[in-house]
Amino acid sequence: MEIINPHDKFFKETFSIKKNVIDFLQGTFPPEILKKLDLSTLTQDNNSYIDEELKEHFSDIVYTCFCKDKELRITLLFEHKSYAVACPYLQLMKYLLKIWEANSKQAQRLIPVIPVILYHGKDAWTVRRFRDYFEGIDEVFFRFIPEFEYLLTDLSCYSNEEIKNRVFRRVSLQITMLLMRNIYNETVLEDKLKGFFEIGRQYFEEGEGLKFLESVIRYLYYASDIEEERVIETLKEISEEGGKLSMTIAARLIEKGKITGRMEGRAEGREEGREEGRAEGAIEGERKGRIEGLIEAIEIGLELKYGVEGLRILERIRKIAAIEKLESIKEAVKISKNMEEIEKLL
């Protein structure tokens, strides 16, 4: 089943390339761990350790490699998060258990697993020990609580310049991390988009680069509010082939009805704003136009993600007049795992 969350899809496409993973490890892993790993033996494990009912919402990437100083295999589990999680250990433990169950079924010794979380959400991520979630218990009970750690890469801890010039070396990983870091800040993303694409000017002339660029374009169309025309025009300045590709993908998605609603919602919102502005004043008209555009975008997002079920809360959404709240709901639709998460905001 295709992953509906565009952040997960983009993450999986990028981290399915071994060279990108090696670059990521070299740029972010603690030196004492990195020096123990023989990255020349890094191999992707194509098994998925996600339950069937979760495949629609999550994407795991698993690699294995050997240690340098002994015949010991290590598993590296990569999990992406576009929103802060209350207790990440619960999902991670499901992964760990399934990996170790697979070891056991294959009559292998249990392999150590290093869980890695890549995070680029809006809220601050606080790393806590698992036992800290068991509030009010006596220390005598700590030994009955599983104890393990995960490595966190929080992109908000890096500046754009650090991502480009210090942390990562591969062009595709630099662009991926820059886009994910800035995807929720439309103003910065629009302002820096040409600079991000400029990094890949030569890379986009290669077959591998064009394939990666297709993932980038789809990610921007699905996950951001940047207008398709802006993406197309910016890419045309960088790469002739890239400009053609962005137009082709936009046309294909429009034909499938994937982004038409978003474009129409914006256009209708602007037109509604102009009409109302002439009658009631420009400021009030623009505000109403913005509200209508947001509601339209939310409706399209709900229908695409949850089908008929998603439309059952539309009447309640249409009664909301606060632009900030509607923007929060629109973002929640993109990253939500179920309808209940959205209903909590109403």
Tab-separated table of C-alpha atoms in Angstrom:
chain	number	residue	atom	x	y	z
A	1	MET	CA	0.000	0.000	0.000
A	2	GLU	CA	1.320	3.457	-0.864
A	3	ILE	CA	2.316	5.596	2.082
A	4	ILE	CA	-0.121	8.469	2.301
A	5	ASN	CA	2.134	10.684	4.407
A	6	PRO	CA	4.389	12.500	1.882
A	7	HIS	CA	7.100	13.059	4.514
A	8	ASP	CA	7.412	9.312	5.102
A	9	LYS	CA	7.474	8.592	1.389
A	10	PHE	CA	10.225	11.142	0.725
A	11	PHE	CA	12.213	9.832	3.695
A	12	LYS	CA	11.950	6.243	2.501
A	13	GLU	CA	12.989	7.097	-1.062
A	14	THR	CA	16.059	8.959	0.192
A	15	PHE	CA	17.145	6.447	2.814
A	16	SER	CA	16.700	3.486	0.488
A	17	ILE	CA	19.927	4.676	-1.193
A	18	LYS	CA	22.861	3.185	0.713
A	19	LYS	CA	25.251	6.050	-0.070
A	20	ASN	CA	22.802	8.490	1.515
A	21	VAL	CA	22.606	6.367	4.667
A	22	ILE	CA	26.393	6.194	4.941
A	23	ASP	CA	26.590	9.970	4.561
A	24	PHE	CA	23.902	10.396	7.221
A	25	LEU	CA	25.721	8.083	9.654
A	26	GLN	CA	29.048	9.838	9.112
A	27	GLY	CA	27.460	13.230	9.700
A	28	THR	CA	25.290	12.478	12.740
A	29	PHE	CA	26.406	9.341	14.612
A	30	PRO	CA	28.388	9.543	17.866
A	31	PRO	CA	32.089	8.978	17.010
A	32	GLU	CA	32.475	6.175	19.560
A	33	ILE	CA	29.753	4.180	17.773
A	34	LEU	CA	30.725	5.134	14.228
A	35	LYS	CA	34.321	3.943	14.638
A	36	LYS	CA	33.029	0.479	15.581
A	37	LEU	CA	30.939	0.031	12.426
A	38	ASP	CA	32.274	-1.352	9.154
A	39	LEU	CA	30.152	0.707	6.770
A	40	SER	CA	31.533	-1.159	3.749
A	41	THR	CA	29.347	-4.096	4.886
A	42	LEU	CA	26.173	-1.995	5.159
A	43	THR	CA	23.225	-3.843	3.597
A	44	GLN	CA	19.550	-2.911	3.504
A	45	ASP	CA	17.134	-5.342	5.113
A	46	ASN	CA	14.136	-5.350	2.776
A	47	ASN	CA	11.840	-6.888	5.357
A	48	SER	CA	9.301	-4.527	6.905
A	49	TYR	CA	8.780	-4.758	10.641
A	50	ILE	CA	5.574	-2.728	10.705
A	51	ASP	CA	2.215	-4.327	11.440
A	52	GLU	CA	-0.128	-4.401	8.454
A	53	GLU	CA	-2.541	-1.928	10.046
A	54	LEU	CA	0.289	0.609	10.509
A	55	LYS	CA	1.789	0.446	7.020
A	56	GLU	CA	-0.471	3.252	5.849
A	57	HIS	CA	1.037	5.650	8.365
A	58	PHE	CA	4.621	4.597	9.086
A	59	SER	CA	7.742	3.712	7.171
A	60	ASP	CA	10.714	1.883	8.614
A	61	ILE	CA	14.120	1.578	6.972
A	62	VAL	CA	16.413	-1.161	8.303
A	63	TYR	CA	20.080	-1.786	7.528
A	64	THR	CA	22.606	-4.222	8.952
A	65	CYS	CA	26.389	-4.074	9.075
A	66	PHE	CA	29.276	-5.808	10.840
A	67	CYS	CA	31.525	-4.436	13.525
A	68	LYS	CA	35.133	-3.740	12.620
A	69	ASP	CA	36.757	-5.595	15.487
A	70	LYS	CA	34.624	-8.725	15.756
A	71	GLU	CA	32.229	-10.960	13.826
A	72	LEU	CA	29.167	-9.198	15.203
A	73	ARG	CA	26.271	-7.911	13.177
A	74	ILE	CA	24.445	-4.692	14.116
A	75	THR	CA	20.983	-3.627	12.982
A	76	LEU	CA	20.280	0.044	12.282
A	77	LEU	CA	16.604	0.974	12.439
A	78	PHE	CA	15.681	4.342	10.898
A	79	GLU	CA	12.321	5.889	11.765
A	80	HIS	CA	11.118	9.273	10.547
A	81	LYS	CA	8.852	11.635	12.499
A	82	SER	CA	7.260	14.838	11.211
A	83	TYR	CA	5.511	15.466	14.537
A	84	ALA	CA	6.492	15.081	18.184
A	85	VAL	CA	5.493	11.761	19.756
A	86	ALA	CA	4.391	11.468	23.365
A	87	CYS	CA	6.272	8.202	23.977
A	88	PRO	CA	8.407	6.998	21.025
A	89	TYR	CA	9.576	3.922	22.942
A	90	LEU	CA	6.254	2.131	22.432
A	91	GLN	CA	6.520	2.064	18.647
A	92	LEU	CA	10.256	1.403	18.756
A	93	MET	CA	9.713	-1.612	21.017
A	94	LYS	CA	7.318	-3.092	18.470
A	95	TYR	CA	10.049	-2.808	15.849
A	96	LEU	CA	12.702	-4.290	18.122
A	97	LEU	CA	10.507	-7.234	19.082
A	98	LYS	CA	9.719	-8.055	15.443
A	99	ILE	CA	13.394	-7.865	14.464
A	100	TRP	CA	14.381	-10.184	17.292
A	101	GLU	CA	11.493	-12.537	16.505
A	102	ALA	CA	12.825	-12.743	12.948
A	103	ASN	CA	16.302	-13.554	14.336
A	104	SER	CA	14.822	-16.329	16.432
A	105	LYS	CA	12.756	-17.842	13.599
A	106	GLN	CA	15.891	-18.004	11.444
A	107	ALA	CA	17.796	-19.677	14.291
A	108	GLN	CA	20.129	-16.684	14.526
A	109	ARG	CA	21.540	-15.167	17.668
A	110	LEU	CA	19.809	-11.935	18.637
A	111	ILE	CA	21.295	-8.901	16.921
A	112	PRO	CA	21.743	-5.551	18.719
A	113	VAL	CA	19.522	-2.825	17.258
A	114	ILE	CA	20.330	0.893	17.182
A	115	PRO	CA	17.066	2.846	16.753
A	116	VAL	CA	17.519	6.171	14.938
A	117	ILE	CA	14.804	8.830	14.781
A	118	LEU	CA	14.947	11.614	12.194
A	119	TYR	CA	12.699	14.458	13.340
A	120	HIS	CA	11.673	17.680	11.610
A	121	GLY	CA	8.387	18.696	13.249
A	122	LYS	CA	7.312	22.072	14.605
A	123	ASP	CA	7.293	21.251	18.318
A	124	ALA	CA	10.364	20.707	20.476
A	125	TRP	CA	11.346	17.053	20.920
A	126	THR	CA	12.390	16.156	24.466
A	127	VAL	CA	14.434	12.996	24.907
A	128	ARG	CA	13.498	11.116	28.077
A	129	ARG	CA	14.365	7.696	29.436
A	130	PHE	CA	11.608	5.147	29.119
A	131	ARG	CA	11.272	4.770	32.866
A	132	ASP	CA	10.585	8.529	33.190
A	133	TYR	CA	7.188	7.902	31.596
A	134	PHE	CA	6.203	5.727	34.588
A	135	GLU	CA	5.411	8.582	36.930
A	136	GLY	CA	5.212	8.108	40.675
A	137	ILE	CA	6.812	4.654	40.868
A	138	ASP	CA	9.475	3.708	43.405
A	139	GLU	CA	13.031	3.094	42.252
A	140	VAL	CA	12.744	-0.521	43.389
A	141	PHE	CA	10.483	-1.172	40.355
A	142	PHE	CA	12.883	0.277	37.751
A	143	ARG	CA	14.399	-3.133	37.045
A	144	PHE	CA	11.080	-4.346	35.642
A	145	ILE	CA	10.983	-1.614	32.988
A	146	PRO	CA	12.812	-2.197	29.662
A	147	GLU	CA	15.725	0.191	29.318
A	148	PHE	CA	17.172	1.172	25.946
A	149	GLU	CA	18.048	4.363	24.091
A	150	TYR	CA	17.515	5.802	20.639
A	151	LEU	CA	19.606	8.267	18.663
A	152	LEU	CA	17.773	11.450	17.694
A	153	THR	CA	18.597	13.689	14.752
A	154	ASP	CA	16.468	16.802	15.181
A	155	LEU	CA	16.892	18.934	12.054
A	156	SER	CA	15.908	22.078	13.940
A	157	CYS	CA	19.235	21.767	15.780
A	158	TYR	CA	21.105	22.433	12.534
A	159	SER	CA	21.153	25.624	10.499
A	160	ASN	CA	20.687	25.516	6.735
A	161	GLU	CA	24.356	26.423	6.302
A	162	GLU	CA	25.477	23.585	8.581
A	163	ILE	CA	23.414	21.091	6.597
A	164	LYS	CA	24.906	22.311	3.319
A	165	ASN	CA	28.521	22.830	4.321
A	166	ARG	CA	29.348	20.730	7.371
A	167	VAL	CA	27.036	17.853	8.277
A	168	PHE	CA	26.327	16.119	4.952
A	169	ARG	CA	28.372	15.692	1.771
A	170	ARG	CA	26.029	14.104	-0.749
A	171	VAL	CA	23.899	16.528	-2.770
A	172	SER	CA	20.743	14.422	-2.533
A	173	LEU	CA	20.972	14.148	1.260
A	174	GLN	CA	21.710	17.866	1.645
A	175	ILE	CA	18.629	18.806	-0.380
A	176	THR	CA	16.445	16.247	1.404
A	177	MET	CA	17.433	17.509	4.847
A	178	LEU	CA	17.055	21.172	3.830
A	179	LEU	CA	13.566	20.625	2.424
A	180	MET	CA	12.413	18.576	5.417
A	181	ARG	CA	13.869	21.109	7.848
A	182	ASN	CA	12.011	24.007	6.198
A	183	ILE	CA	8.872	22.309	4.873
A	184	TYR	CA	6.581	23.897	7.487
A	185	ASN	CA	7.931	27.426	6.982
A	186	GLU	CA	6.464	28.506	3.645
A	187	THR	CA	8.125	31.934	3.718
A	188	VAL	CA	11.634	30.562	4.247
A	189	LEU	CA	11.059	27.680	1.841
A	190	GLU	CA	9.986	29.995	-0.978
A	191	ASP	CA	12.863	32.371	-0.287
A	192	LYS	CA	15.508	29.614	-0.179
A	193	LEU	CA	14.074	27.231	-2.782
A	194	LYS	CA	16.302	28.381	-5.631
A	195	GLY	CA	19.370	28.103	-3.395
A	196	PHE	CA	18.389	24.561	-2.387
A	197	PHE	CA	17.929	23.560	-6.034
A	198	GLU	CA	21.196	25.258	-6.966
A	199	ILE	CA	23.071	22.656	-4.919
A	200	GLY	CA	21.926	19.999	-7.385
A	201	ARG	CA	22.479	21.909	-10.650
A	202	GLN	CA	24.996	19.402	-12.006
A	203	TYR	CA	23.468	16.404	-10.218
A	204	PHE	CA	20.102	16.993	-11.918
A	205	GLU	CA	21.752	16.439	-15.305
A	206	GLU	CA	22.437	12.794	-14.404
A	207	GLY	CA	19.978	9.915	-14.520
A	208	GLU	CA	20.193	9.339	-10.763
A	209	GLY	CA	19.790	13.065	-10.150
A	210	LEU	CA	16.670	13.317	-12.290
A	211	LYS	CA	15.124	10.372	-10.489
A	212	PHE	CA	15.844	12.058	-7.161
A	213	LEU	CA	14.471	15.351	-8.494
A	214	GLU	CA	11.174	13.629	-9.261
A	215	SER	CA	10.917	12.647	-5.582
A	216	VAL	CA	11.705	16.250	-4.586
A	217	ILE	CA	9.008	17.694	-6.853
A	218	ARG	CA	6.377	15.270	-5.625
A	219	TYR	CA	7.309	16.041	-2.039
A	220	LEU	CA	6.928	19.780	-2.577
A	221	TYR	CA	3.596	19.358	-4.394
A	222	TYR	CA	2.134	17.124	-1.700
A	223	ALA	CA	3.693	18.424	1.525
A	224	SER	CA	3.997	22.196	1.028
A	225	ASP	CA	1.737	25.071	0.077
A	226	ILE	CA	4.151	26.490	-2.479
A	227	GLU	CA	2.311	27.043	-5.727
A	228	GLU	CA	3.156	24.627	-8.513
A	229	GLU	CA	3.997	27.532	-10.818
A	230	ARG	CA	6.670	28.709	-8.369
A	231	VAL	CA	8.320	25.280	-8.303
A	232	ILE	CA	8.253	25.064	-12.100
A	233	GLU	CA	9.688	28.538	-12.687
A	234	THR	CA	12.408	28.074	-10.064
A	235	LEU	CA	13.483	24.745	-11.525
A	236	LYS	CA	13.550	26.164	-15.052
A	237	GLU	CA	16.244	28.592	-13.903
A	238	ILE	CA	18.353	25.703	-12.604
A	239	SER	CA	17.738	22.875	-15.054
A	240	GLU	CA	15.899	22.703	-18.349
A	241	GLU	CA	15.141	19.031	-17.782
A	242	GLY	CA	14.051	19.785	-14.235
A	243	GLY	CA	11.593	22.414	-15.438
A	244	LYS	CA	10.094	19.992	-17.929
A	245	LEU	CA	9.887	17.275	-15.286
A	246	SER	CA	8.111	19.532	-12.800
A	247	MET	CA	5.526	20.507	-15.421
A	248	THR	CA	4.992	16.880	-16.415
A	249	ILE	CA	4.474	15.759	-12.810
A	250	ALA	CA	2.118	18.658	-12.098
A	251	ALA	CA	0.054	17.824	-15.185
A	252	ARG	CA	-0.062	14.153	-14.208
A	253	LEU	CA	-1.178	14.911	-10.646
A	254	ILE	CA	-3.776	17.390	-11.866
A	255	GLU	CA	-5.130	14.744	-14.239
A	256	LYS	CA	-5.421	12.331	-11.314
A	257	GLY	CA	-7.129	14.967	-9.197
A	258	LYS	CA	-4.324	15.001	-6.631
A	259	ILE	CA	-3.566	18.719	-6.609
A	260	THR	CA	-6.424	20.233	-8.578
A	261	GLY	CA	-8.444	20.817	-5.430
A	262	ARG	CA	-5.544	22.550	-3.770
A	263	MET	CA	-5.040	24.844	-6.773
A	264	GLU	CA	-8.748	25.535	-7.134
A	265	GLY	CA	-9.084	26.168	-3.426
A	266	ARG	CA	-6.378	28.804	-3.548
A	267	ALA	CA	-7.816	30.386	-6.702
A	268	GLU	CA	-11.340	30.425	-5.312
A	269	GLY	CA	-10.081	31.843	-2.056
A	270	ARG	CA	-8.317	34.677	-3.823
A	271	GLU	CA	-11.284	35.394	-6.089
A	272	GLU	CA	-13.686	35.270	-3.174
A	273	GLY	CA	-11.407	37.661	-1.360
A	274	ARG	CA	-11.412	40.101	-4.251
A	275	GLU	CA	-15.181	40.000	-4.645
A	276	GLU	CA	-15.820	40.382	-0.930
A	277	GLY	CA	-13.160	43.058	-0.776
A	278	ARG	CA	-14.977	45.224	-3.300
A	279	ALA	CA	-18.186	44.896	-1.319
A	280	GLU	CA	-16.971	44.941	2.277
A	281	GLY	CA	-13.443	46.291	2.205
A	282	ALA	CA	-10.185	44.754	1.023
A	283	ILE	CA	-8.953	43.511	4.402
A	284	GLU	CA	-12.153	41.745	5.404
A	285	GLY	CA	-12.564	40.324	1.916
A	286	GLU	CA	-9.061	38.888	1.870
A	287	ARG	CA	-9.661	37.348	5.278
A	288	LYS	CA	-12.830	35.633	4.099
A	289	GLY	CA	-11.110	34.530	0.946
A	290	ARG	CA	-8.289	33.019	2.963
A	291	ILE	CA	-10.773	31.172	5.164
A	292	GLU	CA	-12.612	29.737	2.160
A	293	GLY	CA	-9.331	28.676	0.586
A	294	LEU	CA	-8.233	26.937	3.782
A	295	ILE	CA	-11.535	25.126	4.178
A	296	GLU	CA	-11.335	23.986	0.571
A	297	ALA	CA	-7.790	22.687	1.094
A	298	ILE	CA	-8.845	20.861	4.280
A	299	GLU	CA	-11.776	19.260	2.484
A	300	ILE	CA	-9.554	17.981	-0.328
A	301	GLY	CA	-7.004	16.665	2.165
A	302	LEU	CA	-9.630	14.858	4.235
A	303	GLU	CA	-11.220	13.253	1.210
A	304	LEU	CA	-7.896	12.094	-0.231
A	305	LYS	CA	-6.677	10.668	3.067
A	306	TYR	CA	-9.836	9.329	4.719
A	307	GLY	CA	-12.424	9.145	1.919
A	308	VAL	CA	-16.073	9.526	2.872
A	309	GLU	CA	-15.245	9.265	6.572
A	310	GLY	CA	-13.164	12.418	6.314
A	311	LEU	CA	-16.116	14.483	5.143
A	312	ARG	CA	-18.232	13.862	8.228
A	313	ILE	CA	-16.567	16.701	10.168
A	314	LEU	CA	-16.749	19.283	7.392
A	315	GLU	CA	-19.805	21.059	8.761
A	316	ARG	CA	-18.028	21.674	12.045
A	317	ILE	CA	-14.943	22.918	10.213
A	318	ARG	CA	-16.979	25.346	8.090
A	319	LYS	CA	-18.174	27.062	11.286
A	320	ILE	CA	-14.596	27.990	12.247
A	321	ALA	CA	-13.696	31.601	11.492
A	322	ALA	CA	-10.192	31.737	12.985
A	323	ILE	CA	-7.513	31.526	10.289
A	324	GLU	CA	-4.828	30.249	12.691
A	325	LYS	CA	-7.052	27.407	13.825
A	326	LEU	CA	-7.886	26.437	10.241
A	327	GLU	CA	-4.194	26.454	9.374
A	328	SER	CA	-3.529	24.152	12.349
A	329	ILE	CA	-6.250	21.778	11.158
A	330	LYS	CA	-4.856	21.768	7.621
A	331	GLU	CA	-1.402	20.821	8.928
A	332	ALA	CA	-2.927	18.199	11.230
A	333	VAL	CA	-4.664	16.530	8.271
A	334	LYS	CA	-1.278	16.088	6.556
A	335	ILE	CA	0.372	14.302	9.475
A	336	SER	CA	-2.588	12.712	11.256
A	337	LYS	CA	-2.775	8.975	11.822
A	338	ASN	CA	-6.534	8.867	12.308
A	339	MET	CA	-9.635	11.058	12.327
A	340	GLU	CA	-9.678	11.286	16.129
A	341	GLU	CA	-6.489	13.363	16.092
A	342	ILE	CA	-8.167	15.962	13.894
A	343	GLU	CA	-11.428	15.968	15.857
A	344	LYS	CA	-9.525	16.895	19.009
A	345	LEU	CA	-8.722	20.251	17.382
A	346	LEU	CA	-12.379	21.117	16.690
